[in-house]
Tab-separated table of C-alpha atoms and ligand atoms in Angstrom:
chain	number	residue	atom	x	y	z
A	16	MET	CA	25.622	-132.817	-64.464
A	17	ARG	CA	26.583	-134.067	-68.620
A	18	LYS	CA	24.431	-137.480	-69.490
A	19	ILE	CA	25.180	-140.241	-71.535
A	20	LEU	CA	21.639	-140.178	-73.506
A	21	GLY	CA	20.675	-144.214	-74.811
A	22	ILE	CA	17.962	-144.269	-77.506
A	23	ILE	CA	16.763	-147.557	-78.486
A	24	GLY	CA	16.566	-147.754	-82.176
A	25	GLY	CA	19.329	-145.912	-83.903
A	26	GLY	CA	17.480	-145.194	-87.441
A	27	GLN	CA	16.690	-141.830	-89.067
A	28	LEU	CA	14.711	-140.683	-86.161
A	29	GLY	CA	17.670	-141.950	-83.278
A	30	MET	CA	19.919	-140.902	-85.718
A	31	MET	CA	18.342	-137.407	-86.102
A	32	MET	CA	18.509	-137.104	-82.379
A	33	THR	CA	22.331	-137.879	-82.016
A	34	GLU	CA	23.210	-134.780	-84.605
A	35	ALA	CA	20.657	-132.502	-82.037
A	36	ALA	CA	22.612	-134.057	-79.270
A	37	LYS	CA	25.896	-133.814	-80.559
A	38	LYS	CA	24.586	-129.882	-80.516
A	39	MET	CA	24.074	-129.910	-76.791
A	40	PRO	CA	27.694	-131.048	-75.705
A	41	GLU	CA	26.906	-128.669	-72.124
A	42	HIS	CA	24.257	-131.181	-71.402
A	43	ILE	CA	25.238	-134.269	-73.237
A	44	LYS	CA	28.275	-136.051	-73.042
A	45	LYS	CA	27.515	-139.432	-74.938
A	46	ILE	CA	25.144	-140.767	-77.272
A	47	ILE	CA	24.574	-144.914	-77.389
A	48	VAL	CA	22.040	-146.050	-79.325
A	49	LEU	CA	20.763	-149.973	-79.851
A	50	ASP	CA	19.783	-151.206	-82.973
A	51	PRO	CA	20.368	-154.585	-84.517
A	52	THR	CA	21.529	-152.820	-87.950
A	53	GLU	CA	25.492	-153.008	-88.034
A	54	ASN	CA	26.740	-149.187	-89.196
A	55	CYS	CA	23.075	-148.224	-88.202
A	56	PRO	CA	22.739	-143.920	-89.063
A	57	ALA	CA	22.925	-142.954	-85.497
A	58	PHE	CA	25.966	-144.602	-85.764
A	59	LYS	CA	27.118	-142.938	-88.812
A	60	VAL	CA	26.452	-139.290	-87.635
A	61	GLY	CA	28.584	-140.743	-83.822
A	62	ALA	CA	26.389	-142.837	-81.813
A	63	GLU	CA	28.141	-145.642	-80.420
A	64	GLN	CA	25.905	-148.289	-80.684
A	65	ILE	CA	24.922	-152.057	-79.080
A	66	ILE	CA	24.589	-154.155	-81.633
A	67	ALA	CA	20.780	-156.198	-80.817
A	68	ASP	CA	17.375	-156.624	-81.318
A	69	PHE	CA	15.048	-153.993	-79.509
A	70	LYS	CA	13.274	-156.468	-77.670
A	71	ASP	CA	16.867	-157.865	-76.367
A	72	GLU	CA	17.041	-157.956	-72.483
A	73	LYS	CA	20.429	-158.749	-71.740
A	74	SER	CA	21.144	-155.650	-74.112
A	75	ILE	CA	18.541	-153.064	-73.010
A	76	GLN	CA	19.897	-153.917	-69.693
A	77	GLU	CA	23.852	-152.975	-71.073
A	78	LEU	CA	22.500	-149.892	-72.332
A	79	ALA	CA	20.901	-148.751	-69.161
A	80	GLU	CA	23.936	-149.680	-67.123
A	81	LYS	CA	25.677	-147.192	-69.693
A	82	SER	CA	23.163	-144.137	-70.397
A	83	ASP	CA	22.117	-141.880	-67.439
A	84	ILE	CA	19.066	-141.062	-69.490
A	85	ILE	CA	17.108	-143.494	-71.989
A	86	THR	CA	14.217	-142.414	-74.787
A	87	TYR	CA	13.874	-144.498	-78.028
A	88	GLU	CA	12.565	-143.961	-81.606
A	89	ILE	CA	10.145	-146.977	-81.863
A	90	GLU	CA	6.953	-147.668	-79.863
A	91	SER	CA	7.536	-151.459	-79.969
A	92	GLY	CA	10.180	-151.464	-77.495
A	93	ASN	CA	9.472	-153.790	-74.645
A	94	SER	CA	7.935	-152.194	-71.782
A	95	ASP	CA	8.134	-154.587	-68.911
A	96	VAL	CA	11.896	-154.769	-69.798
A	97	LEU	CA	12.186	-151.209	-69.627
A	98	LYS	CA	9.906	-150.814	-66.209
A	99	SER	CA	12.240	-153.310	-64.876
A	100	VAL	CA	15.210	-150.980	-65.418
A	101	GLU	CA	14.343	-147.674	-64.417
A	102	ASP	CA	16.760	-148.053	-61.110
A	103	LYS	CA	19.305	-148.010	-63.542
A	104	ALA	CA	18.355	-145.122	-66.274
A	105	GLU	CA	15.680	-142.460	-66.294
A	106	ILE	CA	13.619	-143.588	-69.201
A	107	ASN	CA	11.514	-141.356	-71.198
A	108	PRO	CA	8.403	-141.566	-72.039
A	109	SER	CA	7.838	-143.724	-69.174
A	110	PRO	CA	7.155	-147.443	-69.664
A	111	GLU	CA	3.840	-146.894	-68.291
A	112	THR	CA	3.088	-144.188	-71.442
A	113	LEU	CA	4.787	-146.602	-73.295
A	114	LYS	CA	2.288	-149.690	-72.608
A	115	THR	CA	-0.540	-147.309	-73.096
A	116	ILE	CA	0.062	-146.118	-76.250
A	117	GLN	CA	2.389	-149.489	-77.975
A	118	ASP	CA	-1.556	-151.209	-77.781
A	119	LYS	CA	-3.545	-149.413	-80.492
A	120	PHE	CA	-6.745	-151.006	-78.115
A	121	LEU	CA	-5.619	-149.568	-74.894
A	122	GLN	CA	-4.888	-146.317	-76.762
A	123	LYS	CA	-7.904	-145.267	-77.946
A	124	THR	CA	-8.947	-146.639	-74.860
A	125	PHE	CA	-7.495	-144.933	-72.652
A	126	LEU	CA	-8.207	-141.395	-75.421
A	127	TYR	CA	-11.890	-142.220	-75.049
A	128	GLU	CA	-12.222	-142.765	-71.166
A	129	ASN	CA	-10.693	-138.949	-71.596
A	130	LYS	CA	-12.989	-137.316	-73.245
A	131	ILE	CA	-10.715	-137.129	-76.478
A	132	PRO	CA	-13.259	-137.478	-79.905
A	133	VAL	CA	-11.658	-140.719	-81.595
A	134	THR	CA	-13.695	-143.221	-84.005
A	135	GLU	CA	-15.438	-146.225	-83.032
A	136	PHE	CA	-13.775	-148.747	-82.168
A	137	ILE	CA	-14.002	-152.178	-80.627
A	138	GLN	CA	-11.932	-155.500	-79.316
A	139	ILE	CA	-11.827	-158.142	-81.683
A	140	THR	CA	-10.825	-161.567	-80.607
A	141	SER	CA	-13.201	-163.982	-82.468
A	142	ILE	CA	-15.318	-163.804	-85.438
A	143	GLU	CA	-18.085	-163.224	-83.938
A	144	ASP	CA	-16.781	-159.755	-82.711
A	145	LEU	CA	-16.160	-159.184	-86.566
A	146	GLN	CA	-19.337	-159.796	-87.752
A	147	TYR	CA	-20.823	-157.411	-84.347
A	148	GLY	CA	-18.516	-155.013	-84.778
A	149	LEU	CA	-19.261	-154.415	-88.534
A	150	THR	CA	-23.492	-154.607	-88.591
A	151	LYS	CA	-22.107	-151.957	-85.633
A	152	PHE	CA	-20.233	-149.493	-87.834
A	153	GLY	CA	-21.479	-150.663	-91.055
A	154	TYR	CA	-18.651	-150.557	-94.352
A	155	PRO	CA	-15.863	-149.687	-94.982
A	156	ALA	CA	-14.599	-150.405	-91.495
A	157	LEU	CA	-10.513	-151.081	-90.667
A	158	LEU	CA	-9.291	-154.037	-89.139
A	159	LYS	CA	-6.104	-153.449	-86.850
A	160	VAL	CA	-3.597	-155.349	-85.623
A	161	ARG	CA	-3.150	-153.708	-82.481
A	162	ARG	CA	0.674	-153.734	-81.329
A	163	ASP	CA	3.759	-153.569	-83.544
A	164	ALA	CA	2.072	-151.713	-86.709
A	165	TYR	CA	3.926	-149.620	-89.073
A	166	ASP	CA	3.345	-147.450	-92.125
A	167	GLY	CA	-0.031	-149.046	-92.591
A	168	ARG	CA	1.096	-153.053	-92.621
A	169	GLY	CA	-1.031	-153.610	-89.915
A	170	ASN	CA	-4.170	-152.508	-91.164
A	171	LEU	CA	-6.728	-154.137	-93.897
A	172	LYS	CA	-9.784	-152.677	-95.129
A	173	ILE	CA	-13.078	-154.951	-95.068
A	174	ASN	CA	-15.611	-153.456	-97.400
A	175	SER	CA	-17.930	-155.665	-97.543
A	176	SER	CA	-19.493	-159.132	-95.981
A	177	GLU	CA	-18.074	-161.276	-98.090
A	178	ASP	CA	-14.488	-160.406	-97.135
A	179	VAL	CA	-15.395	-160.900	-93.611
A	180	GLN	CA	-13.690	-164.567	-93.322
A	181	LYS	CA	-11.127	-163.211	-95.342
A	182	ALA	CA	-10.216	-160.366	-93.377
A	183	PHE	CA	-10.272	-162.157	-89.645
A	184	ASN	CA	-7.815	-164.686	-91.280
A	185	HIS	CA	-5.461	-162.193	-92.857
A	186	PHE	CA	-3.058	-161.272	-89.804
A	187	LYS	CA	-1.405	-164.553	-88.145
A	188	VAL	CA	-1.544	-162.539	-84.920
A	189	LYS	CA	-5.468	-162.065	-83.281
A	190	ASN	CA	-5.188	-159.252	-80.949
A	191	LEU	CA	-7.015	-156.798	-83.547
A	192	MET	CA	-9.908	-154.019	-82.697
A	193	LEU	CA	-11.669	-152.281	-85.598
A	194	GLU	CA	-12.453	-148.975	-85.803
A	195	LYS	CA	-14.884	-147.260	-87.854
A	196	PHE	CA	-13.699	-145.919	-91.452
A	197	VAL	CA	-13.544	-141.919	-91.333
A	198	GLN	CA	-14.486	-140.483	-94.087
A	199	PHE	CA	-12.064	-137.864	-93.499
A	200	LYS	CA	-11.517	-134.226	-95.370
A	201	MET	CA	-7.896	-134.327	-94.179
A	202	GLU	CA	-5.196	-135.871	-92.279
A	203	VAL	CA	-3.408	-133.324	-89.772
A	204	SER	CA	-0.380	-133.406	-86.926
A	205	VAL	CA	0.488	-132.089	-84.204
A	206	ILE	CA	3.681	-132.305	-82.576
A	207	ALA	CA	3.652	-131.710	-78.345
A	208	ALA	CA	6.075	-132.156	-75.800
A	209	ARG	CA	6.084	-132.435	-72.242
A	210	ASN	CA	8.856	-131.530	-70.353
A	211	THR	CA	9.365	-133.545	-67.803
A	212	LYS	CA	8.773	-130.843	-64.838
A	213	GLY	CA	5.351	-131.074	-67.090
A	214	GLN	CA	5.123	-128.427	-69.164
A	215	ILE	CA	3.545	-128.559	-72.482
A	216	LYS	CA	4.441	-126.762	-75.636
A	217	THR	CA	3.104	-127.799	-79.797
A	218	TYR	CA	3.850	-127.212	-82.466
A	219	PRO	CA	1.126	-125.668	-85.273
A	220	LEU	CA	-1.141	-128.182	-86.926
A	221	VAL	CA	0.482	-129.736	-90.195
A	222	GLU	CA	-1.322	-131.358	-92.437
A	223	ASN	CA	0.346	-134.742	-93.676
A	224	ILE	CA	-0.504	-136.638	-97.516
A	225	HIS	CA	-0.266	-139.803	-97.235
A	226	GLU	CA	0.280	-142.516	-100.201
A	227	ASN	CA	0.264	-146.557	-99.761
A	228	ASN	CA	-0.773	-145.959	-95.955
A	229	ILE	CA	2.797	-144.233	-95.735
A	230	LEU	CA	3.615	-140.657	-95.557
A	231	ARG	CA	4.776	-138.760	-98.522
A	232	GLU	CA	4.233	-135.263	-97.828
A	233	THR	CA	3.795	-132.259	-95.131
A	234	ILE	CA	2.961	-129.062	-95.341
A	235	ALA	CA	3.269	-126.586	-92.740
A	236	PRO	CA	1.296	-125.255	-91.576
A	237	ALA	CA	-1.883	-127.201	-92.750
A	238	ARG	CA	-4.526	-125.136	-95.023
A	239	VAL	CA	-7.221	-124.903	-92.380
A	240	THR	CA	-9.302	-122.560	-91.098
A	241	LYS	CA	-8.249	-120.577	-87.646
A	242	GLU	CA	-11.004	-122.377	-85.877
A	243	ILE	CA	-10.275	-126.033	-87.193
A	244	SER	CA	-6.747	-125.653	-85.781
A	245	ASN	CA	-7.625	-123.941	-83.039
A	246	LYS	CA	-9.888	-126.908	-81.958
A	247	ALA	CA	-6.920	-129.256	-82.943
A	248	GLU	CA	-4.248	-127.609	-80.931
A	249	LYS	CA	-6.728	-127.723	-77.999
A	250	ILE	CA	-7.323	-131.244	-78.266
A	251	ALA	CA	-3.774	-131.794	-78.067
A	252	GLN	CA	-3.003	-129.792	-75.144
A	253	THR	CA	-5.869	-131.935	-73.306
A	254	THR	CA	-3.944	-134.959	-74.490
A	255	MET	CA	-0.451	-134.039	-73.373
A	256	THR	CA	-2.129	-133.117	-69.536
A	257	VAL	CA	-3.436	-136.886	-69.364
A	258	LEU	CA	-1.009	-138.665	-70.867
A	259	LYS	CA	1.822	-138.511	-67.964
A	260	GLY	CA	4.619	-138.999	-70.543
A	261	ALA	CA	7.802	-136.467	-70.895
A	262	GLY	CA	9.232	-136.807	-74.973
A	263	VAL	CA	7.840	-135.366	-77.741
A	264	PHE	CA	5.088	-137.066	-78.927
A	265	GLY	CA	3.294	-136.891	-82.438
A	266	ILE	CA	-0.681	-136.683	-82.027
A	267	GLU	CA	-1.850	-138.008	-85.922
A	268	MET	CA	-5.458	-136.471	-86.362
A	269	PHE	CA	-8.099	-136.521	-89.251
A	270	VAL	CA	-10.139	-133.415	-89.688
A	271	SER	CA	-13.624	-135.123	-90.373
A	272	ALA	CA	-16.293	-134.197	-92.919
A	273	ASP	CA	-18.598	-132.027	-90.695
A	274	ASP	CA	-15.132	-130.408	-89.883
A	275	GLU	CA	-14.682	-132.428	-86.335
A	276	ILE	CA	-10.996	-133.353	-85.560
A	277	LEU	CA	-10.824	-136.939	-83.916
A	278	ILE	CA	-7.749	-138.692	-83.385
A	279	ASN	CA	-6.158	-141.487	-85.004
A	280	GLU	CA	-2.823	-142.185	-83.108
A	281	ILE	CA	-0.475	-140.790	-81.110
A	282	ALA	CA	3.182	-141.701	-81.916
A	283	PRO	CA	5.329	-141.688	-78.101
A	284	ARG	CA	8.723	-140.412	-79.917
A	285	VAL	CA	9.911	-137.581	-82.985
A	286	HIS	CA	7.881	-138.281	-85.692
A	287	ASN	CA	8.312	-137.812	-89.381
A	288	SER	CA	5.070	-135.223	-89.428
A	289	GLY	CA	7.949	-132.660	-87.583
A	290	HIS	CA	10.554	-133.149	-90.272
A	291	HIS	CA	10.498	-130.040	-91.063
A	292	THR	CA	10.794	-128.077	-87.807
A	293	LEU	CA	14.882	-128.843	-89.019
A	294	GLN	CA	14.055	-125.714	-91.444
A	295	SER	CA	10.991	-124.285	-90.177
A	296	SER	CA	10.856	-123.967	-86.911
A	297	GLU	CA	12.847	-121.840	-83.838
A	298	THR	CA	13.551	-125.033	-82.501
A	299	THR	CA	13.347	-128.464	-83.842
A	300	GLN	CA	11.728	-131.562	-82.771
A	301	PHE	CA	14.385	-133.139	-81.939
A	302	GLU	CA	16.194	-130.577	-79.291
A	303	GLN	CA	12.394	-130.193	-78.435
A	304	HIS	CA	12.370	-133.938	-77.475
A	305	LEU	CA	15.722	-133.618	-75.956
A	306	ARG	CA	15.034	-130.517	-73.620
A	307	ALA	CA	11.789	-132.309	-72.541
A	308	ILE	CA	13.632	-135.255	-71.465
A	309	LEU	CA	16.579	-133.158	-69.575
A	310	GLY	CA	14.110	-131.115	-67.752
A	311	LEU	CA	15.069	-127.971	-69.947
A	312	GLU	CA	12.942	-124.977	-70.521
A	313	LEU	CA	10.812	-126.275	-73.878
A	314	GLY	CA	11.914	-123.953	-76.855
A	315	SER	CA	9.826	-122.182	-78.711
A	316	VAL	CA	7.901	-123.933	-80.940
A	317	LYS	CA	7.667	-120.763	-83.586
A	318	LEU	CA	6.646	-121.543	-87.518
A	319	ILE	CA	9.069	-118.758	-89.384
A	320	HIS	CA	9.402	-120.275	-92.806
A	321	PRO	CA	5.693	-122.043	-94.083
A	322	THR	CA	7.459	-125.803	-95.246
A	323	VAL	CA	7.041	-128.719	-97.394
A	324	MET	CA	9.006	-131.754	-96.365
A	325	PHE	CA	8.478	-134.670	-99.165
A	326	ASN	CA	9.542	-138.131	-98.077
A	327	VAL	CA	12.471	-139.875	-99.835
A	328	LEU	CA	11.117	-143.234	-100.487
A	329	GLY	CA	12.793	-146.435	-101.869
A	330	SER	CA	10.942	-147.199	-105.389
A	331	LYS	CA	8.537	-150.181	-105.476
A	332	ASP	CA	10.348	-151.851	-108.260
A	333	PHE	CA	13.194	-152.685	-106.658
A	334	GLU	CA	15.964	-153.822	-104.220
A	335	GLY	CA	19.835	-152.489	-103.289
A	336	GLU	CA	22.077	-150.006	-103.794
A	337	TYR	CA	20.829	-147.156	-105.103
A	338	LYS	CA	22.610	-143.952	-106.759
A	339	PRO	CA	23.845	-141.024	-104.399
A	340	ILE	CA	20.898	-138.020	-105.383
A	341	LYS	CA	21.718	-134.114	-105.002
A	342	ILE	CA	19.818	-131.199	-105.194
A	343	SER	CA	21.490	-128.012	-105.144
A	344	GLU	CA	18.626	-125.436	-104.843
A	345	GLN	CA	17.875	-122.330	-103.251
A	346	ASN	CA	16.010	-123.003	-100.082
A	347	VAL	CA	16.026	-127.347	-100.725
A	348	TYR	CA	17.250	-129.435	-98.357
A	349	LEU	CA	17.481	-132.714	-99.102
A	350	LYS	CA	18.053	-134.989	-95.655
A	351	MET	CA	19.448	-138.572	-96.770
A	352	TYR	CA	19.746	-140.814	-93.938
A	353	GLY	CA	22.379	-143.159	-94.530
A	354	LYS	CA	20.799	-146.368	-95.379
A	355	LYS	CA	23.020	-148.485	-97.903
A	356	ILE	CA	20.394	-150.532	-98.910
A	357	SER	CA	16.855	-149.186	-100.841
A	358	LYS	CA	13.940	-151.052	-100.130
A	359	PRO	CA	10.089	-150.598	-101.767
A	360	LEU	CA	8.980	-147.372	-100.513
A	361	ARG	CA	11.323	-148.027	-97.452
A	362	LYS	CA	12.147	-144.158	-95.943
A	363	LEU	CA	15.455	-142.873	-96.852
A	364	GLY	CA	15.508	-139.221	-96.658
A	365	HIS	CA	13.427	-136.406	-97.408
A	366	ILE	CA	13.494	-132.731	-98.472
A	367	ASN	CA	12.041	-129.620	-97.111
A	368	LEU	CA	11.775	-126.960	-99.608
A	369	VAL	CA	11.312	-123.079	-97.687
A	370	ALA	CA	9.084	-120.944	-98.269
A	371	GLU	CA	11.396	-117.443	-98.841
A	372	LYS	CA	9.961	-114.188	-98.895
A	373	GLY	CA	6.288	-114.208	-99.870
A	374	GLU	CA	6.442	-117.371	-100.961
A	375	SER	CA	3.195	-119.577	-100.285
A	376	ILE	CA	2.336	-123.509	-99.811
A	377	LYS	CA	1.094	-123.325	-103.478
A	378	ASP	CA	4.199	-122.069	-104.687
A	379	LEU	CA	6.193	-124.564	-102.500
A	380	LEU	CA	4.170	-127.226	-104.131
A	381	LYS	CA	4.377	-126.217	-108.102
A	382	LYS	CA	8.165	-126.092	-106.999
A	383	LEU	CA	7.451	-129.862	-105.560
A	384	VAL	CA	6.298	-130.855	-108.761
A	385	LEU	CA	9.978	-130.413	-110.638
A	386	LEU	CA	11.887	-131.966	-107.650
A	387	LYS	CA	10.360	-135.189	-107.035
A	388	ASP	CA	11.986	-135.926	-110.324
A	389	LYS	CA	14.769	-135.598	-108.825
A	390	VAL	CA	14.237	-137.550	-105.742
A	391	ARG	CA	13.903	-140.626	-107.530
A	392	ILE	CA	15.591	-143.618	-106.514
A	393	THR	CA	17.458	-146.130	-108.947
A	394	ALA	CA	19.486	-148.717	-109.007
A	395	LEU	CA	23.587	-147.425	-108.464
A	396	ASN	CA	24.452	-150.775	-111.511
B	430	ATP	P1	2.061	-144.996	-89.220
B	430	ATP	O1	3.254	-145.711	-88.838
B	430	ATP	O2	1.959	-144.512	-91.090
B	430	ATP	O3	1.792	-144.078	-88.095
B	430	ATP	P2	-0.233	-147.066	-88.728
B	430	ATP	O4	1.015	-148.612	-89.882
B	430	ATP	O5	-0.059	-147.090	-87.053
B	430	ATP	O6	0.975	-146.041	-89.962
B	430	ATP	P3	-2.099	-145.977	-88.572
B	430	ATP	O7	-1.341	-144.983	-88.604
B	430	ATP	O8	-3.971	-146.935	-87.880
B	430	ATP	O9	-1.338	-147.347	-88.953
B	430	ATP	O10	-3.312	-145.414	-90.268
B	430	ATP	C1	-2.623	-145.711	-91.524
B	430	ATP	C2	-3.556	-144.458	-91.693
B	430	ATP	O11	-4.223	-145.521	-92.699
B	430	ATP	C3	-3.698	-143.612	-91.587
B	430	ATP	O12	-2.977	-142.433	-91.674
B	430	ATP	C4	-5.079	-143.180	-91.946
B	430	ATP	O13	-4.735	-142.238	-93.664
B	430	ATP	C5	-5.650	-144.522	-92.678
B	430	ATP	N1	-6.308	-144.615	-91.185
B	430	ATP	C6	-6.640	-145.048	-89.966
B	430	ATP	N2	-7.260	-145.374	-89.617
B	430	ATP	C7	-8.071	-145.283	-90.055
B	430	ATP	C8	-9.599	-144.915	-89.837
B	430	ATP	N3	-10.604	-145.131	-88.880
B	430	ATP	N4	-10.689	-144.468	-90.902
B	430	ATP	C9	-10.173	-143.806	-91.813
B	430	ATP	N5	-8.649	-144.185	-92.273
B	430	ATP	C10	-8.096	-145.003	-91.332
B	431	MG	MG1	0.142	-143.847	-88.113
């Protein structure tokens, strides 16, 4: 039966899911997104839209009534409301999985209890907890908001005992956690998929470079030894086995100074570090996600072409309409998300630099240096 797909969130991830869904007309007949921004990116590529806040109960109910199957592009949805509409539509990843993942403390506790390596962490509800944690972990340590954080906005590094009171007062919310700081060599991630029948596949390990806490570049495959990529892949497989949800998950990891792999966090959704799959892989992460939640056989995760993905971000110094950018170079794929307004460091698009025969990651990175100028965002007027 052809399904109506509901997506909570119609930003770039919802947009690329919509595009993938449109290529599967034999399985999906319509896409409806719930998003507060009028003409959101997913709407622009052909999804219907319910204009409302992601957490608005009535609108989630409306979406469930109109859809056969619901998924999401953000982890901050209201898992209790989602749970209450499970009789109207199938929701994947499941509200229980979402509930565990969307709270960073519950998520790390879950991983720890399943013997999956993570850095040390404790829950923080008082300044005494914080002082205790800092004595235990030492400096620097990272204070994190447990919920609704993204692009590092809910993180604060505490460098010395003088910062403690200020750090505790920094966040308005008080559901916090403290993590021991990982002196990592590299950040990596695995895009993993699990379908409703339990089939699991993991994409090859990729390397992520962050700037100002925002993902800037992904290098596929990661420049690590076979031992490290095997270790990371094994951890991703174990994680997917214990994590019960269906869908694509972005598993962010650290490679520590002594080559240990620690999971930083899991996103219960398609992930920015999987955008390279649009050109690099046999199956894109967006199609894979849909295959997973539809209960179809998962597609091949083979990386065909080494690829470097570079995020096109809003310039730090301005907010407003911006000049369109154009790239007409071979093997460089620009994807803009149709956002009218640029804001500092807002994700506006990305480019994938795909290796031609014989080209190495090193060659792609050289090419990227020249391209960075061409994708700089400037004011329209
Ligand atoms: P995003 O939306 O990018 O996933 P987020 O707001 O959920 O970010 P985290 O993923 O927790 O935040 O952290 C953002 C970045 O901060 C990480 O990619 C990493 O560079 C750094 N970071 C997080 N936790 C630690 C840690 N324990 N030790 C060292 N660095 C860390
Ligand atoms: Mg993260």
